[in-house]
Coordinates of C-alpha atoms in Angstrom, one line a residue:
Chain Q
M1 CA 0.0 0.1 0.2
N2 CA 1.7 3.3 -1.3
E3 CA 1.4 6.8 0.6
E4 CA -0.9 8.0 -2.5
T5 CA -3.3 5.4 -2.0
F6 CA -3.3 5.8 2.2
Q7 CA -3.8 9.5 1.4
R8 CA -6.0 9.3 -0.8
L9 CA -8.4 6.9 1.3
C10 CA -7.6 8.6 4.3
Q11 CA -9.1 12.2 2.4
A12 CA -11.9 10.0 1.3
Q13 CA -12.5 9.3 4.7
I14 CA -12.3 12.8 6.3
E15 CA -14.5 14.1 3.2
G16 CA -17.0 11.5 4.6
S17 CA -17.0 10.5 0.7
A18 CA -15.4 7.4 1.3
T19 CA -17.4 3.7 0.5
E20 CA -17.8 1.0 2.2
H21 CA -15.1 -0.1 0.5
E22 CA -12.4 2.5 1.2
S23 CA -13.3 2.9 4.3
A24 CA -12.4 -1.4 4.6
Q25 CA -9.0 -0.2 3.1
L26 CA -8.3 2.5 5.3
A27 CA -9.3 0.3 8.2
Q28 CA -7.0 -2.3 7.8
I29 CA -3.8 -0.3 7.1
L30 CA -4.3 1.7 10.1
D31 CA -5.0 -1.7 11.6
E32 CA -1.3 -2.8 10.6
S33 CA 0.9 0.1 10.9
E34 CA 1.1 2.4 13.7
A35 CA 2.8 4.8 11.8
A36 CA -0.2 5.3 9.6
R37 CA -2.5 5.7 12.4
R38 CA -0.2 8.6 13.8
E39 CA -0.7 10.0 10.4
Y40 CA -4.7 9.5 10.5
I41 CA -4.9 11.0 13.5
E42 CA -2.7 14.1 12.6
Q43 CA -4.9 14.4 9.8
M44 CA -8.2 14.0 11.9
K45 CA -6.9 16.4 14.6
I46 CA -6.5 19.4 12.6
H47 CA -9.4 18.8 10.6
A48 CA -11.4 18.7 14.1
M49 CA -10.1 21.6 15.3
L50 CA -10.4 23.3 12.2
S51 CA -14.0 22.4 12.0
W52 CA -14.0 23.3 15.6
Q53 CA -12.6 26.7 15.7
H54 CA -15.0 27.4 12.6
G55 CA -18.2 26.5 14.8
R56 CA -17.3 27.0 18.8
A57 CA -18.8 30.2 18.3
H58 CA -22.3 29.0 18.3
L59 CA -21.6 26.5 21.1
A60 CA -23.3 26.5 24.1
D61 CA -21.6 26.5 27.8
P62 CA -20.4 22.7 27.9
S63 CA -21.4 22.8 31.7
R64 CA -25.1 23.2 30.6
A65 CA -24.6 19.9 28.2
E66 CA -28.3 19.3 27.9
A67 CA -29.0 22.6 25.8
K68 CA -27.7 20.9 22.8
P69 CA -25.0 23.4 20.8
Q70 CA -25.2 23.6 17.3
R71 CA -23.8 21.1 15.7
V72 CA -20.7 21.6 13.6
R73 CA -21.2 20.5 10.0
W74 CA -20.8 21.8 6.7
K75 CA -22.8 25.2 5.7
P76 CA -24.9 24.0 3.1
Q77 CA -24.7 26.5 -0.2
R78 CA -26.0 29.1 0.0
W79 CA -25.1 30.7 -3.4
M80 CA -26.4 27.5 -4.7
A81 CA -29.3 28.2 -3.9
L82 CA -29.4 31.6 -5.0
A83 CA -27.7 30.1 -8.0
A84 CA -30.9 28.1 -8.8
A85 CA -33.4 31.0 -8.1
A86 CA -31.4 33.1 -10.7
V87 CA -31.9 30.4 -13.1
I88 CA -35.7 30.1 -12.2
L89 CA -35.9 33.8 -12.9
L90 CA -33.8 34.5 -15.5
S91 CA -35.6 31.6 -18.0
G92 CA -39.0 33.1 -17.4
T93 CA -40.5 36.5 -17.7
L94 CA -39.8 37.2 -13.9
A95 CA -36.2 38.4 -14.9
T96 CA -36.9 41.8 -15.1
L97 CA -37.8 41.8 -11.6
W98 CA -34.9 39.9 -10.5
W99 CA -32.8 43.2 -9.2
Q100 CA -35.8 45.0 -7.6
S101 CA -36.4 43.4 -4.3
G102 CA -39.0 40.5 -3.9
A103 CA -38.8 36.5 -4.4
Y104 CA -40.0 33.7 -6.0
F105 CA -42.1 31.8 -3.9
E106 CA -44.7 28.8 -4.9
V107 CA -47.5 28.4 -2.3
I108 CA -47.8 24.9 -1.0
A109 CA -50.9 24.7 1.0
V110 CA -53.5 28.1 1.7
Q111 CA -56.5 27.7 3.9
G112 CA -59.1 30.9 4.0
S113 CA -56.9 33.2 1.6
S114 CA -57.4 34.4 -1.8
Y115 CA -53.9 32.8 -3.1
E116 CA -54.2 29.1 -4.6
L117 CA -52.7 26.2 -4.1
G118 CA -49.5 25.4 -6.8
E119 CA -49.3 29.1 -7.8
H120 CA -45.9 30.3 -8.8
L121 CA -45.7 34.2 -7.8
M122 CA -43.0 36.5 -7.5
E123 CA -44.1 38.9 -5.0
R124 CA -42.8 41.6 -2.7
K125 CA -45.6 41.6 -0.3
I126 CA -48.2 39.0 1.2
E127 CA -50.4 39.9 3.7
I128 CA -53.5 37.5 4.7
A129 CA -56.2 38.4 7.0
E130 CA -57.4 35.1 7.9
G131 CA -56.2 31.9 7.4
T132 CA -53.3 30.2 6.6
L133 CA -50.6 30.3 4.0
S134 CA -47.6 28.0 3.1
I135 CA -44.9 29.2 1.0
K136 CA -41.5 27.8 -0.7
L137 CA -38.8 30.3 -1.3
A138 CA -36.3 28.9 -4.1
S139 CA -33.6 28.9 -1.2
G140 CA -35.6 25.7 0.0
A141 CA -37.0 27.5 3.1
V142 CA -40.7 27.2 4.1
V143 CA -42.8 30.1 5.5
D144 CA -46.0 29.1 7.2
L145 CA -47.8 32.1 7.3
K146 CA -51.5 32.6 10.3
G147 CA -53.7 35.5 9.2
P148 CA -53.7 38.3 10.1
A149 CA -50.0 38.9 8.7
K150 CA -48.0 41.0 6.5
L151 CA -44.7 39.8 5.3
E152 CA -42.1 41.2 2.9
L153 CA -40.1 39.5 1.0
L154 CA -36.2 40.8 0.7
N155 CA -35.4 37.6 -1.6
S156 CA -35.3 33.8 -0.8
M157 CA -33.1 34.1 1.9
H158 CA -34.6 36.9 3.9
V159 CA -37.9 38.1 5.0
R160 CA -39.4 40.8 6.9
L161 CA -42.5 39.7 9.2
L162 CA -44.4 43.6 9.9
H163 CA -46.4 41.7 12.2
G164 CA -48.3 38.4 12.9
S165 CA -46.4 35.1 13.3
L166 CA -44.7 32.7 11.0
T167 CA -42.9 29.5 11.3
A168 CA -40.2 29.4 9.2
D169 CA -38.9 25.3 8.3
V170 CA -35.2 26.1 6.8
G171 CA -34.3 22.2 6.5
T172 CA -30.7 21.9 6.1
Q173 CA -30.6 23.9 2.9
A174 CA -31.2 27.3 3.8
K175 CA -29.1 28.0 6.1
G176 CA -28.8 31.4 7.3
F177 CA -32.4 32.3 6.5
I178 CA -33.0 35.7 8.0
V179 CA -36.8 36.9 9.6
D180 CA -36.5 40.4 10.1
T181 CA -39.0 42.1 12.5
A182 CA -39.2 45.9 14.2
D183 CA -37.3 44.0 17.2
A184 CA -35.3 41.9 16.4
H185 CA -32.4 40.3 13.5
V186 CA -33.1 36.4 13.5
V187 CA -30.8 34.1 11.7
D188 CA -31.6 30.6 11.2
L189 CA -28.8 27.6 11.7
G190 CA -31.0 25.4 9.8
T191 CA -33.7 24.6 11.6
R192 CA -37.5 25.1 12.4
F193 CA -38.1 27.8 14.3
G194 CA -41.5 30.4 14.9
V195 CA -41.4 34.6 15.1
S196 CA -44.0 36.3 15.9
A197 CA -44.2 40.0 15.5
S198 CA -47.1 42.1 17.2
P199 CA -48.7 45.1 16.7
A200 CA -47.7 46.4 20.8
Q201 CA -44.0 46.1 19.3
S202 CA -42.5 42.9 20.5
T203 CA -41.5 39.9 19.0
D204 CA -41.4 36.2 20.0
V205 CA -39.2 34.2 18.8
A206 CA -39.0 29.7 19.6
V207 CA -37.0 27.5 18.5
F208 CA -38.9 24.0 17.9
E209 CA -36.1 22.3 16.4
G210 CA -32.1 23.1 15.8
T211 CA -30.4 26.5 16.6
V212 CA -31.3 30.2 15.7
E213 CA -29.2 33.8 16.8
V214 CA -31.0 36.7 17.7
Y215 CA -30.0 40.0 16.5
E216 CA -30.8 43.6 17.5
P217 CA -32.3 44.8 14.3
S218 CA -30.1 46.3 12.1
S219 CA -26.7 45.2 13.5
K220 CA -26.1 42.1 11.4
H221 CA -22.4 41.8 12.0
K222 CA -22.3 42.0 15.9
A223 CA -22.4 39.3 17.8
P224 CA -26.0 37.6 18.6
E225 CA -27.4 38.9 21.9
V226 CA -29.1 35.6 22.1
T227 CA -28.5 31.9 20.7
L228 CA -31.6 29.7 20.8
N229 CA -31.6 26.1 20.9
A230 CA -34.6 23.9 20.4
G231 CA -37.0 24.4 23.1
D232 CA -36.1 27.8 23.7
A233 CA -38.5 31.4 23.8
V234 CA -37.9 34.5 24.3
R235 CA -39.6 37.7 23.9
I236 CA -38.0 41.0 22.5
S237 CA -39.1 44.4 22.9
K238 CA -38.1 47.8 22.2
A239 CA -34.9 48.9 24.5
R240 CA -34.8 46.0 26.2
K241 CA -32.8 42.5 26.7
P242 CA -34.6 39.8 25.2
A243 CA -36.3 37.9 28.0
R244 CA -37.4 34.4 28.4
L245 CA -41.0 33.8 27.3
K246 CA -41.9 30.8 30.1
M247 CA -44.7 29.7 28.2
I248 CA -45.5 29.7 24.3
A249 CA -49.0 28.6 22.2
L250 CA -48.4 25.5 19.8
S251 CA -50.3 24.5 17.4
A252 CA -52.0 21.4 17.7
D253 CA -49.2 19.2 15.8
A254 CA -47.4 21.4 18.3
R255 CA -45.0 22.6 15.0
S256 CA -45.7 26.1 15.3
L257 CA -46.8 28.8 17.6
D258 CA -50.3 29.1 17.2
A259 CA -51.6 32.5 20.0
Q260 CA -55.1 31.8 19.1
Q261 CA -54.4 28.4 19.9
S262 CA -54.1 29.4 23.7
S263 CA -55.6 27.3 26.3
D264 CA -58.5 28.7 28.5
V265 CA -58.2 26.6 31.4
V266 CA -53.8 27.5 32.1
T267 CA -53.1 31.5 30.8
A268 CA -49.1 31.0 32.6
A269 CA -46.6 28.6 33.5
S270 CA -43.7 29.7 35.3
D271 CA -41.1 28.3 37.8
N272 CA -38.2 29.3 40.0
V273 CA -35.6 28.6 37.4
T274 CA -33.0 31.9 37.8
D275 CA -30.1 31.2 35.3
I276 CA -30.7 34.2 33.1
D277 CA -29.1 31.8 30.2
F278 CA -31.7 29.3 30.3
R279 CA -35.0 30.4 28.5
G280 CA -37.0 27.0 28.2
Y281 CA -40.5 27.0 27.2
Y282 CA -43.3 25.5 28.5
G283 CA -45.8 24.2 25.3
L284 CA -49.3 24.4 25.7
V285 CA -50.9 22.5 23.0
R286 CA -55.0 22.9 23.3
A287 CA -56.6 19.7 23.2
G288 CA -53.3 18.1 22.5
M289 CA -53.1 15.1 25.1
G290 CA -53.4 11.8 23.0
E291 CA -52.0 8.7 21.6
G292 CA -48.8 10.2 19.6
A293 CA -48.3 13.4 22.1
G294 CA -44.9 15.4 22.8
V295 CA -43.7 14.8 26.3
Y296 CA -41.5 17.4 26.2
T297 CA -40.2 20.5 24.4
T298 CA -36.6 19.3 24.0
G299 CA -36.4 16.2 21.9
H300 CA -39.5 15.3 20.2
T301 CA -39.2 12.1 19.7
R302 CA -40.6 11.4 23.3
T303 CA -43.9 10.8 22.7
W304 CA -47.2 9.6 25.0
H305 CA -48.6 6.2 24.4
A306 CA -51.5 3.7 25.6
M307 CA -49.9 0.8 27.4
K308 CA -49.4 -2.1 25.1
G309 CA -52.8 -3.6 24.2
Q310 CA -55.0 -0.7 26.4
A311 CA -56.4 2.0 24.9
F312 CA -55.6 6.1 25.6
P313 CA -57.4 6.9 28.6
K314 CA -60.7 8.3 27.6
E315 CA -60.2 10.6 30.6
L316 CA -56.8 11.9 29.0
E317 CA -57.9 12.7 25.3
G318 CA -57.9 15.9 24.7
A319 CA -57.0 17.2 27.7
D320 CA -54.6 20.6 27.3
L321 CA -51.4 19.0 27.3
I322 CA -48.3 20.9 28.9
R323 CA -45.0 19.9 27.4
T324 CA -42.2 20.5 29.5
F325 CA -38.6 20.2 29.2
S326 CA -36.8 16.9 30.5
I327 CA -33.2 19.3 31.7
D328 CA -35.7 20.1 34.5
R329 CA -35.8 16.6 35.9
Y330 CA -32.4 16.6 38.6
E331 CA -33.4 20.3 40.4
A332 CA -34.5 19.5 43.3
D333 CA -35.7 22.5 44.7
L334 CA -37.8 23.1 41.1
Q335 CA -41.2 24.9 41.4
I336 CA -43.5 24.9 38.4
T337 CA -46.4 27.0 38.9
L338 CA -49.5 27.4 36.9
Q339 CA -52.3 30.2 36.8
I340 CA -55.2 28.3 36.5
T341 CA -58.4 30.1 35.5
Q342 CA -61.4 27.4 35.3
P343 CA -62.6 24.6 37.5
C344 CA -60.3 21.5 35.9
D345 CA -58.5 18.2 36.9
L346 CA -54.9 18.4 36.4
Y347 CA -53.1 15.1 35.6
V348 CA -49.3 14.6 36.4
M349 CA -47.7 11.6 35.0
V350 CA -45.3 10.0 37.2
H351 CA -42.6 7.4 36.4
V352 CA -43.0 4.4 38.3
R353 CA -39.7 3.3 38.8
A354 CA -39.8 4.9 42.4
P355 CA -42.2 5.5 44.6
A356 CA -44.4 8.9 43.2
P357 CA -42.6 12.4 45.0
E358 CA -44.7 13.5 48.2
W359 CA -46.6 16.7 47.0
V360 CA -48.0 13.9 44.4
Q361 CA -48.8 11.5 46.9
K362 CA -50.1 14.2 49.1
D363 CA -52.3 16.3 47.3
Y364 CA -52.9 14.0 44.3
Q365 CA -54.4 10.6 43.3
D366 CA -53.6 7.6 41.5
T367 CA -55.7 7.3 38.8
G368 CA -54.8 3.8 38.2
Y369 CA -54.3 4.8 34.5
Q370 CA -50.5 4.4 32.9
L371 CA -49.0 5.9 30.2
R372 CA -45.9 4.9 28.4
S373 CA -43.5 7.7 27.2
G374 CA -40.8 6.6 24.3
P375 CA -39.0 5.4 22.8
W376 CA -36.0 6.2 24.8
I377 CA -32.4 5.1 23.8
P378 CA -32.0 1.7 26.1
R379 CA -28.9 2.8 27.3
D380 CA -30.4 5.4 29.4
T381 CA -31.8 3.0 32.1
P382 CA -29.9 0.8 34.2
P383 CA -30.6 -3.1 32.9
E384 CA -32.5 -4.4 35.4
E385 CA -35.3 -1.8 35.5
E386 CA -38.1 -3.4 35.0
T387 CA -40.8 -0.6 34.7
R388 CA -39.6 -0.4 31.2
F389 CA -40.2 -2.4 27.9
Y390 CA -38.8 -2.8 24.3
Q391 CA -40.5 -2.8 21.3
D392 CA -38.7 -2.0 17.8
D393 CA -35.3 -2.1 20.3
R394 CA -36.4 1.0 21.6
A395 CA -37.0 1.3 25.4
Y396 CA -40.5 2.8 26.7
H397 CA -41.1 3.9 30.1
T398 CA -43.9 3.2 32.2
F399 CA -46.0 6.3 33.7
A400 CA -48.6 6.6 36.4
V401 CA -51.5 9.0 36.0
W402 CA -52.8 11.0 39.3
K403 CA -54.8 13.6 39.0
R404 CA -55.7 16.7 41.4
R405 CA -59.2 18.3 41.2
I406 CA -58.8 22.2 41.1
S407 CA -61.8 23.7 42.2
A408 CA -61.3 27.5 42.2
P409 CA -58.9 29.8 40.0
G410 CA -55.8 30.5 41.5
F411 CA -52.1 29.4 41.4
V412 CA -51.1 25.8 41.7
T413 CA -47.2 24.8 42.3
L414 CA -45.8 21.6 40.8
G415 CA -42.7 20.3 42.7
S416 CA -39.5 18.6 41.5
P417 CA -39.5 14.8 40.0
M418 CA -37.1 13.4 42.1
N419 CA -38.3 11.8 45.6
P420 CA -35.6 12.0 48.2
A421 CA -36.6 8.8 49.8
A422 CA -35.2 7.0 47.0
P423 CA -32.0 9.1 45.9
N424 CA -30.4 6.5 43.6
N425 CA -33.2 6.4 41.0
K426 CA -32.2 8.8 37.9
P427 CA -35.7 10.9 38.1
F428 CA -37.7 11.5 34.7
M429 CA -39.1 14.7 34.2
Y430 CA -43.1 14.4 34.5
G431 CA -45.7 15.2 32.0
L432 CA -48.7 17.9 32.6
A433 CA -52.1 17.8 31.2
V434 CA -55.0 20.0 32.0
R435 CA -58.8 19.2 31.5
K436 CA -61.4 21.7 32.2
L437 CA -64.7 20.4 34.2
P438 CA -67.7 20.1 32.3
Chain B
M1 CA -29.0 25.6 34.7
S2 CA -28.5 26.7 38.4
H3 CA -31.3 27.4 40.7
A4 CA -31.0 30.2 43.4
E5 CA -29.5 27.7 45.7
P6 CA -25.3 26.3 45.7
G7 CA -24.9 23.1 43.8
G8 CA -23.6 23.9 41.1
L9 CA -20.3 22.6 39.3
P10 CA -17.3 24.0 40.7
A11 CA -15.6 26.7 38.5
E12 CA -12.4 25.4 38.1
F13 CA -14.4 22.0 36.6
V14 CA -16.0 24.4 34.2
T15 CA -13.0 26.1 33.2
R16 CA -11.5 23.0 32.3
L17 CA -14.2 21.1 30.9
T18 CA -14.4 24.5 28.4
A19 CA -11.0 24.7 27.9
S20 CA -10.7 20.9 26.8
Q21 CA -13.7 21.0 24.2
G22 CA -11.6 21.5 21.1
A23 CA -9.6 18.3 22.2
L24 CA -12.2 16.3 23.3
Y25 CA -14.1 16.8 19.8
A26 CA -11.0 15.9 18.2
Y27 CA -10.3 12.8 19.9
I28 CA -13.7 11.6 19.7
V29 CA -13.9 12.5 15.8
S30 CA -10.4 10.5 15.8
L31 CA -12.1 7.4 17.1
M32 CA -15.3 7.6 14.8
G33 CA -14.1 8.1 12.1
G34 CA -15.4 11.4 11.1
L35 CA -17.5 14.7 12.0
D36 CA -20.7 13.1 11.6
Q37 CA -22.6 12.8 15.2
A38 CA -19.7 13.8 16.7
N39 CA -21.0 16.7 18.5
D40 CA -23.9 14.3 19.8
V41 CA -21.4 12.1 21.4
L42 CA -19.5 15.0 22.9
Q43 CA -22.8 16.4 24.7
E44 CA -23.2 13.3 26.2
T45 CA -19.6 12.8 27.3
N46 CA -20.0 16.6 28.5
L47 CA -23.0 15.4 30.3
K48 CA -21.6 12.7 32.1
L49 CA -18.3 14.5 33.1
C50 CA -20.0 17.2 34.6
R51 CA -22.6 14.4 36.5
K52 CA -19.3 12.8 38.0
A53 CA -17.6 16.1 38.6
A54 CA -17.5 15.6 42.3
L55 CA -15.2 12.7 41.5
Y56 CA -12.4 14.8 39.5
D57 CA -9.3 15.5 41.5
A58 CA -7.7 18.5 40.4
E59 CA -4.2 17.6 40.4
Q60 CA -4.9 14.9 38.1
P61 CA -4.3 15.9 34.6
F62 CA -8.2 16.9 32.9
L63 CA -8.0 15.5 29.7
R64 CA -6.7 12.1 30.6
W65 CA -9.5 12.0 32.9
A66 CA -12.2 13.2 30.2
Y67 CA -10.9 10.9 27.6
V68 CA -12.1 7.5 29.6
F69 CA -15.4 9.3 29.3
A70 CA -15.2 10.0 26.0
R71 CA -13.7 6.6 24.9
N72 CA -16.8 4.9 27.1
E73 CA -19.9 7.5 24.9
V74 CA -17.8 6.7 21.7
L75 CA -18.3 2.8 22.5
S76 CA -21.6 3.6 23.4
W77 CA -22.3 5.0 20.4
R78 CA -21.0 2.5 18.6
T79 CA -24.1 0.0 19.9
R80 CA -26.6 2.3 19.0
Q81 CA -25.1 1.7 15.0
A82 CA -26.0 -0.2 12.7
R83 CA -22.8 -2.6 11.7
S84 CA -22.3 -1.1 8.2
R85 CA -22.0 2.6 9.6
L86 CA -19.0 2.0 11.6
V87 CA -15.8 2.7 10.1
F88 CA -13.6 1.1 12.4
Q89 CA -14.1 -2.6 14.0
E90 CA -14.1 -1.7 18.0
E91 CA -10.4 -3.4 18.4
L92 CA -9.0 -0.3 16.1
M93 CA -11.1 2.1 17.5
L94 CA -9.3 1.2 20.7
K95 CA -5.8 0.7 18.9
I96 CA -6.2 4.5 17.8
A97 CA -7.4 5.7 21.6
D98 CA -4.1 4.8 23.0
L99 CA -2.1 6.2 20.9
F100 CA -4.1 9.8 20.6
E101 CA -4.2 9.3 24.7
S102 CA -0.2 8.9 24.7
V103 CA 0.2 11.9 23.1
E104 CA 1.5 14.4 25.9
E105 CA -0.7 17.9 25.1
N106 CA -2.5 21.2 26.3
A107 CA -5.4 21.0 24.6
E108 CA -6.4 24.9 24.9
R109 CA -3.0 26.1 23.9
E110 CA -3.0 23.3 20.3
L111 CA -6.2 25.1 19.5
T112 CA -4.8 28.7 19.9
A113 CA -1.2 27.7 18.4
L114 CA -3.4 26.0 15.4
E115 CA -5.1 29.3 15.3
G116 CA -1.6 31.0 15.3
C117 CA -0.5 28.8 12.6
V118 CA -3.4 29.5 10.1
E119 CA -2.7 33.2 10.4
K120 CA 0.7 32.0 9.4
L121 CA -0.2 30.7 6.1
P122 CA 0.5 32.2 2.9
P123 CA -2.5 34.0 1.5
R124 CA -3.8 31.4 -0.8
Q125 CA -3.3 28.8 1.5
R126 CA -5.4 30.7 3.7
E127 CA -7.9 31.2 1.9
L128 CA -8.4 27.5 1.2
V129 CA -9.0 27.1 4.7
A130 CA -11.5 30.0 4.7
A131 CA -13.2 28.2 1.9
R132 CA -13.1 25.1 3.7
Y133 CA -13.2 25.5 7.2
G134 CA -15.0 29.2 7.5
R135 CA -17.3 28.9 4.4
G136 CA -17.9 25.0 4.8
E137 CA -17.5 24.5 0.9
P138 CA -16.5 20.8 -0.1
V139 CA -13.3 20.2 -1.8
Q140 CA -15.4 19.2 -4.9
E141 CA -16.4 23.1 -5.5
I142 CA -12.8 24.3 -4.2
A143 CA -11.9 22.2 -7.0
A144 CA -13.8 22.9 -9.5
K145 CA -13.2 26.7 -9.1
L146 CA -9.4 26.4 -9.0
Q147 CA -9.8 24.5 -12.0
M148 CA -8.0 21.7 -11.2
A149 CA -8.5 17.8 -10.3
E150 CA -10.2 17.0 -7.3
N151 CA -8.0 14.5 -6.0
A152 CA -5.3 17.1 -6.9
A153 CA -7.6 19.6 -4.6
S154 CA -7.8 16.9 -1.9
A155 CA -4.3 16.3 -1.8
L156 CA -3.6 20.2 -1.1
F157 CA -5.8 19.4 1.9
Y158 CA -3.6 16.9 3.0
R159 CA -0.5 18.9 2.5
L160 CA -2.0 21.8 4.2
R161 CA -3.2 20.2 7.5
K162 CA 0.3 18.2 7.5
A163 CA 1.9 21.5 7.2
L164 CA -0.3 22.9 10.1
A165 CA 0.5 19.8 12.4
A166 CA 3.5 20.4 11.6
C167 CA 3.6 24.2 13.0
V168 CA 1.5 23.6 15.9
E169 CA 4.0 21.0 16.7
L170 CA 6.6 23.5 16.6
T171 CA 5.5 26.3 18.0
L172 CA 4.2 24.1 21.3
G173 CA 7.6 23.1 21.6
K174 CA 9.2 26.5 21.3
E175 CA 6.8 27.6 24.2
A176 CA 8.0 24.3 26.2
S177 CA 11.9 25.3 25.7
S178 CA 11.6 29.1 26.4

C-alpha cells in the first residue's frame, strides 16, 4: 500500500465521501501500521480542530450539556440556492424583477385566503387577513403564515415580518435564512422556528428544532444577543434585553406558534429557575393530549402512548397538554407554577420507577391509569429496570397518571420529579395535562 | 441551568471542561472516523463529566480523565449504530484511542497554536482554509473553482493539514523550551 493510496483513503474518510470498501481498506492499513495511525490521527485532529474553531462561536456552555449546541456541520451552499433561484428567474419573464426587491415562491398550502394552491408568484409583499398560507421560497425555506399577517419578501433568504406570526422550516438547504421584525434580526442556523411580531411592539421567537441567533435589529455584524436552541423562547421588545418566554401556545401538531390556540384553563406557566441563560419554554397544546402527543419541548421524539394492548385513557384524551422540558429533572428544588383560570382536573404523569414524590402523594390521587413514553435510547436506563419494555429495539417507560381536582381559579405549584426517599433513581421529568371540568 | 441555591459545578471544573472541548472533539472525531454525530457524542460526554464532576481530582490531568468518558461514550454510540455505519472495528478504535492518549498535550494551547499557524499561512492557503472550514465549501467545489482535479485539491488539503500539524508541534515545542 503506497503513501498516495493511504492519503487518498484518508482524505475520502475525512470528507465523508469514502465508500464502504474504501473505509475498510483504510481500516486495514491503520490496523497494520502504527505509523499510519499516527498520520491518520494527525489529519483527523487538525481537521476536527479547524472545524471546531469555525463552529465554536455557536457552541453552548459545555457545563450546560443538555442544551444542545449547534452541530458543527458544513454550511450548505447558499450561493447554490441563490444561483438556482437566479436560473429560474432569468429563464422566465420574471427576469426583469430579479434586481428589484421581492422573491419568487410557490404556494404549497393555503386555507382561507385568496392565494391558490400550486401558484408560482414573484411578490414583494404578502398580506393575509385570515387563514393560513404556506409558501416555499427558491432557497428551499418553507414559511407558514398565520393570518392576520403581513410579510415582506426581500429575497429567498431574507424576509421581514411586519406583523402576525410565521413558522420557518429552513431544513438544511437554507441555513442562514433571516427573519427581521421591528425588534429583532433572527438568523437561522438550519432549523424550524417561529416568530411572532405583535403590534404592541414586541417580537416572540421560539425554536422547535435546531438553533437560531437573535440579533438587535440592523446590527447584522455584531455578536448575537442570544443563541436559542430547540425548546427555547424569548420575547424581545424595544430597548429591552430578550427575556425568557416561559410558556408558549403551540399549534395542534406542536410544530408552530399559535397564539389563538391558547388554553382557556391554563394561562401561564412559570418556574423558579433563575439562570439568566436558561430560556426553556413550557409548550401548551390545546386539546393536544392523546396517542403520540409530545412529552417535552426538547427532543420531539419522546411521545405519549397507551400501555401495550390498551386504549389511550378516554379521560385524558383531548385534554390540554403542557409539554415540560426534561432538563429540569435533576433540580431538587424545582417549582413549576401554573395559573389556572377555571375549575379543572390537573394530571401529572409520574414515572413508576420510584414512589411518587411526596407533593404528588399528598395532593394528588392515583387514577390507576398508566401511560408509556418513548422511545428512549435503551442505554438511558439500567438493565435491571422492570418499568420499561422494548418494542422495535427501543425502550418505553411507564408513567402513572395522578390527578388533582382544582375547584377554584388560582395558582398551583408543582415540585421536583425527584423523590428524596429514592435518591438513586435517575428521575424522569413528569408530564402535565389539564382538563376543564364540564 | 442552576437555581438560586448553590450546588452547581465547581468553577475550576467548568474552566477545564470548557478549555478541553476542542481536544475532546478531536478525540471523538478520530475514534468515530468522521465529524458526523461527533457533536452528539461530545454532548453526552459533557453530560457524564458534569455528573461526575465531584469525582474529579484537580491534581490529575483533566484531559486524561475526560478521555475515559469520551471513549465510553463512543463505545456506547457504537452499540446504537448499524454495523455498516461503523468505520472501525472496536479493536482498531481502541488502538487509535491508546495512541491518541499517549501524546502529551495541552488542549487549549494546541487550539491557540493552530489559530496562530493558520494566520501565518500564505494568503492562497489561508483562503483554502477559509473556503473549506470557514464557509464550509466541499473540496469538489473548491477544486472546480481552482480548475483542478478533485484528487489534486484533496492532496492540497492533506498537505495543508500536515503543514499545520507540524507548525502546531513546533509552536508548542518552542513554548515548552522557552
